[in-house]
Amino acid sequence: MGATHAVAMAELGHEVIGIEANPDRLRDLQNGVIPFFEPGLDEALQKVIAAGNITFKPDHDLESLEADIHFLCVGTPQLPGSYAANTGYLRDAVKALAPFLREDAVVAGKSTVPVGTAQELTALLAAEAGFAPHLAWNPEFLREGTALEDSLRPDRIVIGVNDARSEELLRQVYKSITDLGTPFLVIDIPTAELVKVAANSFLATKISFINAMAEVAEVAGADAVQLAEAIGYDERIGNKFLRNGIGFGGGCLPKDIRAFMARAEELGVGKAVEFLADIDAVNLRRRDRVVEIAQRELGSLQGKKVVVLGAAFKPNSDDLRDSPSIAIADLLKKAGASVVVHDPISLANVNKQHPHLTTEQSVELAAKDADALVLATEWQEYRNLDPAAIGSLVKHKLLIEGRNALPVEKWQAAGWRVIALGRNLEAVAQ
Ligand code: UDX
């Protein structure tokens, strides 16, 4: 997120210094390479480097004293063995910044945090710097895959402030975006902290809602895709984020709902967001469902070859954090299947982060003699597959459609038995 925000700020014409402590990532960024897959971002980085708007450094130095705004963009991952978010990287960032912070400069947090974190950081920064800092919270809402576009043309900009200086500087920073008519909300800091977790909790709830409907549809002979379309025409409901399938993953939604539950518990209002435990549970059950279907169709999975198409938590990303696709590959393997994972972009990450999983560079190689294919990440490459050609390679033409993204009729016409999550295709399946 930090790299995207840095590039976006430079693209708006600001002079940006990016602090990156990891030496590999730093070298990449200095060479105009984004150290993760994000469409369009490398080109944008190279453009702002060439324009002289951005530099990257491992640490603060005297130049940081010239900065008017310091954005905090570090990660807040789930703490091991707990639901809570790890805010330690933020504390480290604030301590490292303190000696290089001018008294009139503004510190704007962008990381997703438990409500109350900004207050803690303000106290820490005050103790370290020796003056009361201008600290604001400015959540970001970018999605992987469209990160730069989401940064430059956001639905809204939210700033939580409790001093005029912070509001004034943040207004200036985002002026070229707000001039285009983008809503600019100035609110208090705790609300700004909550906005992000509330938004992500709502999105997670929408997805688990339709996945809960899919569970019902599967036993009732109904179709959750048609159901989503039918309820989505109601503008109050809307048709977005109602795609049923193997559920949500990634570095945000799963850990954000868990961190929210943990923080609410600390605040004595655990009951208020207790429902998020169900949202999480519905989401995780969808992964098991894929294994159940495979077992129902193939009997014991012992020695059966199952190909998992897609490893990233969503297309146009190489992010494997909490990826349902990886979780399903693991579950199938545990059930005895011989699992082969394919992904157009993220195989290097799979090999590095999940070396126990077998990967294959092409769908064709992966599909050879397979007993089943599982569509786990809806990459365009998979939508374009020729079901007849792939069908000639496999042992069994069984497709478990985990994302409801493929042209099912085409696959059925090529002789495939297609089981799609939440759908009632069996009547027409061959
Ligand atoms: C999310 C929020 O959308 C973004 O606003 C926030 O800033 C960060 O977290 P991101 O994690 O990039 O963004 O992915 P998103 O597009 O929200 O998808 C999250 C997961 O939900 C993916 O695994 C996706 O496959 C799944 N999903 C999404 C569904 O299963 N069904 C849907 O209808 C939509």
PDB file of N, CA and C and ligand atoms in Angstrom, residues 112 140-145 150 156 196 199-200 203 206-207 210-211 239-254 256 283 312-315 322-324 376 378 403, ligand 1:
ATOM      1  N   THR A 112      -4.606   0.339   8.332  1.00  0.00           N
ATOM      2  CA  THR A 112      -5.874  -0.063   8.954  1.00  0.00           C
ATOM      3  C   THR A 112      -5.575  -0.447  10.402  1.00  0.00           C
ATOM      4  N   GLU A 140      -7.181   4.409   3.664  1.00  0.00           N
ATOM      5  CA  GLU A 140      -7.244   4.218   2.202  1.00  0.00           C
ATOM      6  C   GLU A 140      -8.166   3.041   1.921  1.00  0.00           C
ATOM      7  N   PHE A 141      -8.736   3.064   0.728  1.00  0.00           N
ATOM      8  CA  PHE A 141      -9.719   2.038   0.393  1.00  0.00           C
ATOM      9  C   PHE A 141      -9.346   1.314  -0.892  1.00  0.00           C
ATOM     10  N   LEU A 142      -8.041   1.319  -1.221  1.00  0.00           N
ATOM     11  CA  LEU A 142      -7.681   0.760  -2.531  1.00  0.00           C
ATOM     12  C   LEU A 142      -7.780  -0.764  -2.543  1.00  0.00           C
ATOM     13  N   ARG A 143      -8.141  -1.261  -3.715  1.00  0.00           N
ATOM     14  CA  ARG A 143      -8.210  -2.716  -3.919  1.00  0.00           C
ATOM     15  C   ARG A 143      -6.993  -3.155  -4.712  1.00  0.00           C
ATOM     16  N   GLU A 144      -6.469  -4.330  -4.393  1.00  0.00           N
ATOM     17  CA  GLU A 144      -5.381  -4.864  -5.201  1.00  0.00           C
ATOM     18  C   GLU A 144      -5.913  -5.123  -6.609  1.00  0.00           C
ATOM     19  N   GLY A 145      -5.056  -4.906  -7.580  1.00  0.00           N
ATOM     20  CA  GLY A 145      -5.478  -5.102  -8.973  1.00  0.00           C
ATOM     21  C   GLY A 145      -5.912  -3.796  -9.623  1.00  0.00           C
ATOM     22  N   ASP A 150      -7.666   3.346  -7.917  1.00  0.00           N
ATOM     23  CA  ASP A 150      -8.424   3.600  -6.686  1.00  0.00           C
ATOM     24  C   ASP A 150      -7.803   4.738  -5.879  1.00  0.00           C
ATOM     25  N   ARG A 156     -14.160   8.372  -2.270  1.00  0.00           N
ATOM     26  CA  ARG A 156     -14.179   9.439  -1.269  1.00  0.00           C
ATOM     27  C   ARG A 156     -12.809   9.507  -0.611  1.00  0.00           C
ATOM     28  N   LYS A 196     -12.612   2.435   8.023  1.00  0.00           N
ATOM     29  CA  LYS A 196     -12.011   1.377   7.217  1.00  0.00           C
ATOM     30  C   LYS A 196     -12.454  -0.015   7.680  1.00  0.00           C
ATOM     31  N   ALA A 199     -16.106  -0.503   6.800  1.00  0.00           N
ATOM     32  CA  ALA A 199     -16.309  -0.741   5.360  1.00  0.00           C
ATOM     33  C   ALA A 199     -15.923  -2.179   5.005  1.00  0.00           C
ATOM     34  N   ASN A 200     -14.767  -2.622   5.497  1.00  0.00           N
ATOM     35  CA  ASN A 200     -14.333  -3.983   5.167  1.00  0.00           C
ATOM     36  C   ASN A 200     -15.226  -5.035   5.827  1.00  0.00           C
ATOM     37  N   LEU A 203     -18.281  -5.249   3.608  1.00  0.00           N
ATOM     38  CA  LEU A 203     -17.996  -5.988   2.370  1.00  0.00           C
ATOM     39  C   LEU A 203     -17.899  -7.491   2.643  1.00  0.00           C
ATOM     40  N   LYS A 206     -21.333  -8.884   3.108  1.00  0.00           N
ATOM     41  CA  LYS A 206     -22.067  -9.082   1.840  1.00  0.00           C
ATOM     42  C   LYS A 206     -21.660 -10.403   1.197  1.00  0.00           C
ATOM     43  N   ILE A 207     -20.348 -10.654   1.161  1.00  0.00           N
ATOM     44  CA  ILE A 207     -19.869 -11.879   0.511  1.00  0.00           C
ATOM     45  C   ILE A 207     -20.342 -13.103   1.291  1.00  0.00           C
ATOM     46  N   ILE A 210     -24.093 -13.893   0.729  1.00  0.00           N
ATOM     47  CA  ILE A 210     -24.461 -14.641  -0.481  1.00  0.00           C
ATOM     48  C   ILE A 210     -23.907 -16.066  -0.413  1.00  0.00           C
ATOM     49  N   ASN A 211     -22.799 -16.234   0.283  1.00  0.00           N
ATOM     50  CA  ASN A 211     -22.286 -17.604   0.444  1.00  0.00           C
ATOM     51  C   ASN A 211     -23.163 -18.419   1.392  1.00  0.00           C
ATOM     52  N   ASN A 239     -25.908  -4.901  -6.664  1.00  0.00           N
ATOM     53  CA  ASN A 239     -25.450  -6.206  -7.171  1.00  0.00           C
ATOM     54  C   ASN A 239     -23.949  -6.438  -6.981  1.00  0.00           C
ATOM     55  N   LYS A 240     -23.256  -5.488  -6.374  1.00  0.00           N
ATOM     56  CA  LYS A 240     -21.802  -5.668  -6.218  1.00  0.00           C
ATOM     57  C   LYS A 240     -21.477  -6.470  -4.955  1.00  0.00           C
ATOM     58  N   PHE A 241     -20.358  -7.195  -5.012  1.00  0.00           N
ATOM     59  CA  PHE A 241     -19.898  -7.998  -3.869  1.00  0.00           C
ATOM     60  C   PHE A 241     -20.917  -9.043  -3.458  1.00  0.00           C
ATOM     61  N   LEU A 242     -21.638  -9.555  -4.431  1.00  0.00           N
ATOM     62  CA  LEU A 242     -22.594 -10.638  -4.172  1.00  0.00           C
ATOM     63  C   LEU A 242     -22.241 -11.843  -5.026  1.00  0.00           C
ATOM     64  N   ARG A 243     -20.956 -12.010  -5.345  1.00  0.00           N
ATOM     65  CA  ARG A 243     -20.553 -13.186  -6.121  1.00  0.00           C
ATOM     66  C   ARG A 243     -20.250 -14.324  -5.160  1.00  0.00           C
ATOM     67  N   ASN A 244     -21.059 -15.361  -5.220  1.00  0.00           N
ATOM     68  CA  ASN A 244     -20.803 -16.481  -4.308  1.00  0.00           C
ATOM     69  C   ASN A 244     -19.695 -17.357  -4.880  1.00  0.00           C
ATOM     70  N   GLY A 245     -19.041 -18.099  -3.994  1.00  0.00           N
ATOM     71  CA  GLY A 245     -17.940 -18.962  -4.433  1.00  0.00           C
ATOM     72  C   GLY A 245     -17.140 -19.426  -3.231  1.00  0.00           C
ATOM     73  N   ILE A 246     -15.841 -19.506  -3.404  1.00  0.00           N
ATOM     74  CA  ILE A 246     -15.002 -20.034  -2.312  1.00  0.00           C
ATOM     75  C   ILE A 246     -14.651 -18.955  -1.278  1.00  0.00           C
ATOM     76  N   GLY A 247     -15.178 -17.743  -1.475  1.00  0.00           N
ATOM     77  CA  GLY A 247     -15.101 -16.752  -0.410  1.00  0.00           C
ATOM     78  C   GLY A 247     -13.937 -15.784  -0.493  1.00  0.00           C
ATOM     79  N   PHE A 248     -13.884 -14.934   0.525  1.00  0.00           N
ATOM     80  CA  PHE A 248     -12.889 -13.861   0.504  1.00  0.00           C
ATOM     81  C   PHE A 248     -11.592 -14.276   1.189  1.00  0.00           C
ATOM     82  N   GLY A 249     -10.496 -13.671   0.709  1.00  0.00           N
ATOM     83  CA  GLY A 249      -9.183 -13.865   1.313  1.00  0.00           C
ATOM     84  C   GLY A 249      -8.424 -12.567   1.197  1.00  0.00           C
ATOM     85  N   GLY A 250      -7.085 -12.668   1.209  1.00  0.00           N
ATOM     86  CA  GLY A 250      -6.276 -11.475   1.027  1.00  0.00           C
ATOM     87  C   GLY A 250      -5.771 -10.909   2.339  1.00  0.00           C
ATOM     88  N   GLY A 251      -5.042  -9.819   2.210  1.00  0.00           N
ATOM     89  CA  GLY A 251      -4.404  -9.222   3.374  1.00  0.00           C
ATOM     90  C   GLY A 251      -5.309  -8.293   4.151  1.00  0.00           C
ATOM     91  N   CYS A 252      -6.578  -8.140   3.721  1.00  0.00           N
ATOM     92  CA  CYS A 252      -7.431  -7.156   4.408  1.00  0.00           C
ATOM     93  C   CYS A 252      -8.666  -7.762   5.065  1.00  0.00           C
ATOM     94  N   LEU A 253      -9.620  -8.221   4.240  1.00  0.00           N
ATOM     95  CA  LEU A 253     -10.922  -8.585   4.825  1.00  0.00           C
ATOM     96  C   LEU A 253     -10.809  -9.593   5.970  1.00  0.00           C
ATOM     97  N   PRO A 254     -10.090 -10.735   5.806  1.00  0.00           N
ATOM     98  CA  PRO A 254     -10.092 -11.700   6.909  1.00  0.00           C
ATOM     99  C   PRO A 254      -9.485 -11.137   8.189  1.00  0.00           C
ATOM    100  N   ASP A 256      -9.031  -8.010   8.999  1.00  0.00           N
ATOM    101  CA  ASP A 256      -9.720  -6.824   9.528  1.00  0.00           C
ATOM    102  C   ASP A 256     -10.937  -7.202  10.360  1.00  0.00           C
ATOM    103  N   ASN A 283     -17.389 -18.073   5.584  1.00  0.00           N
ATOM    104  CA  ASN A 283     -16.329 -17.932   4.588  1.00  0.00           C
ATOM    105  C   ASN A 283     -15.415 -19.168   4.572  1.00  0.00           C
ATOM    106  N   ALA A 312      -3.586 -16.993  -6.322  1.00  0.00           N
ATOM    107  CA  ALA A 312      -3.737 -15.676  -5.699  1.00  0.00           C
ATOM    108  C   ALA A 312      -5.144 -15.537  -5.113  1.00  0.00           C
ATOM    109  N   PHE A 313      -5.304 -14.648  -4.123  1.00  0.00           N
ATOM    110  CA  PHE A 313      -6.621 -14.526  -3.467  1.00  0.00           C
ATOM    111  C   PHE A 313      -7.646 -13.887  -4.384  1.00  0.00           C
ATOM    112  N   LYS A 314      -7.163 -13.249  -5.449  1.00  0.00           N
ATOM    113  CA  LYS A 314      -8.058 -12.710  -6.478  1.00  0.00           C
ATOM    114  C   LYS A 314      -7.230 -12.480  -7.738  1.00  0.00           C
ATOM    115  N   PRO A 315      -7.877 -12.350  -8.896  1.00  0.00           N
ATOM    116  CA  PRO A 315      -7.108 -12.141 -10.129  1.00  0.00           C
ATOM    117  C   PRO A 315      -6.398 -10.786 -10.125  1.00  0.00           C
ATOM    118  N   ASP A 322      -3.750 -15.361   3.051  1.00  0.00           N
ATOM    119  CA  ASP A 322      -5.076 -15.918   3.354  1.00  0.00           C
ATOM    120  C   ASP A 322      -5.862 -16.253   2.076  1.00  0.00           C
ATOM    121  N   SER A 323      -5.162 -16.757   1.083  1.00  0.00           N
ATOM    122  CA  SER A 323      -5.842 -17.053  -0.180  1.00  0.00           C
ATOM    123  C   SER A 323      -6.695 -18.308  -0.048  1.00  0.00           C
ATOM    124  N   PRO A 324      -7.998 -18.215  -0.384  1.00  0.00           N
ATOM    125  CA  PRO A 324      -8.846 -19.413  -0.335  1.00  0.00           C
ATOM    126  C   PRO A 324      -8.315 -20.499  -1.272  1.00  0.00           C
ATOM    127  N   ALA A 376     -10.299 -21.784  -8.834  1.00  0.00           N
ATOM    128  CA  ALA A 376     -10.178 -21.152  -7.516  1.00  0.00           C
ATOM    129  C   ALA A 376      -9.951 -19.646  -7.599  1.00  0.00           C
ATOM    130  N   GLU A 378     -10.370 -16.502 -10.481  1.00  0.00           N
ATOM    131  CA  GLU A 378     -10.983 -16.326 -11.808  1.00  0.00           C
ATOM    132  C   GLU A 378     -10.145 -15.465 -12.758  1.00  0.00           C
ATOM    133  N   ARG A 403     -15.757 -20.097  -8.482  1.00  0.00           N
ATOM    134  CA  ARG A 403     -15.906 -18.636  -8.576  1.00  0.00           C
ATOM    135  C   ARG A 403     -17.078 -18.191  -9.456  1.00  0.00           C
TER     136      ARG A 403
HETATM  137  C1  UDX B   1     -10.396  -4.960   0.049  1.00  0.00           C
HETATM  138  C2  UDX B   1     -11.405  -3.798  -0.066  1.00  0.00           C
HETATM  139  O1  UDX B   1     -12.253  -4.016  -1.206  1.00  0.00           O
HETATM  140  C3  UDX B   1     -10.667  -2.490  -0.201  1.00  0.00           C
HETATM  141  O2  UDX B   1     -11.595  -1.419  -0.236  1.00  0.00           O
HETATM  142  C4  UDX B   1      -9.739  -2.332   0.994  1.00  0.00           C
HETATM  143  O3  UDX B   1      -9.000  -1.134   0.892  1.00  0.00           O
HETATM  144  C5  UDX B   1      -8.789  -3.514   1.090  1.00  0.00           C
HETATM  145  O4  UDX B   1      -9.540  -4.738   1.148  1.00  0.00           O
HETATM  146  P1  UDX B   1      -8.868  -6.321  -1.681  1.00  0.00           P
HETATM  147  O5  UDX B   1      -8.425  -7.109  -0.488  1.00  0.00           O
HETATM  148  O6  UDX B   1      -7.864  -5.849  -2.673  1.00  0.00           O
HETATM  149  O7  UDX B   1      -9.663  -5.024  -1.175  1.00  0.00           O
HETATM  150  O8  UDX B   1      -9.891  -7.248  -2.471  1.00  0.00           O
HETATM  151  P2  UDX B   1     -11.446  -7.261  -2.832  1.00  0.00           P
HETATM  152  O9  UDX B   1     -11.637  -6.880  -4.228  1.00  0.00           O
HETATM  153  O10 UDX B   1     -12.244  -6.535  -1.798  1.00  0.00           O
HETATM  154  O11 UDX B   1     -11.734  -8.831  -2.701  1.00  0.00           O
HETATM  155  C6  UDX B   1     -11.547  -9.495  -1.454  1.00  0.00           C
HETATM  156  C7  UDX B   1     -11.886 -10.942  -1.570  1.00  0.00           C
HETATM  157  O12 UDX B   1     -13.289 -11.115  -1.705  1.00  0.00           O
HETATM  158  C8  UDX B   1     -11.251 -11.674  -2.769  1.00  0.00           C
HETATM  159  O13 UDX B   1     -10.754 -12.927  -2.309  1.00  0.00           O
HETATM  160  C9  UDX B   1     -12.399 -11.863  -3.726  1.00  0.00           C
HETATM  161  O14 UDX B   1     -12.246 -13.017  -4.512  1.00  0.00           O
HETATM  162  C10 UDX B   1     -13.568 -12.015  -2.758  1.00  0.00           C
HETATM  163  N1  UDX B   1     -14.877 -11.641  -3.325  1.00  0.00           N
HETATM  164  C11 UDX B   1     -15.113 -10.355  -3.734  1.00  0.00           C
HETATM  165  C12 UDX B   1     -15.885 -12.593  -3.405  1.00  0.00           C
HETATM  166  O15 UDX B   1     -15.716 -13.756  -3.023  1.00  0.00           O
HETATM  167  N2  UDX B   1     -17.116 -12.215  -3.899  1.00  0.00           N
HETATM  168  C13 UDX B   1     -17.379 -10.947  -4.299  1.00  0.00           C
HETATM  169  O16 UDX B   1     -18.521 -10.690  -4.716  1.00  0.00           O
HETATM  170  C14 UDX B   1     -16.342  -9.998  -4.225  1.00  0.00           C
END
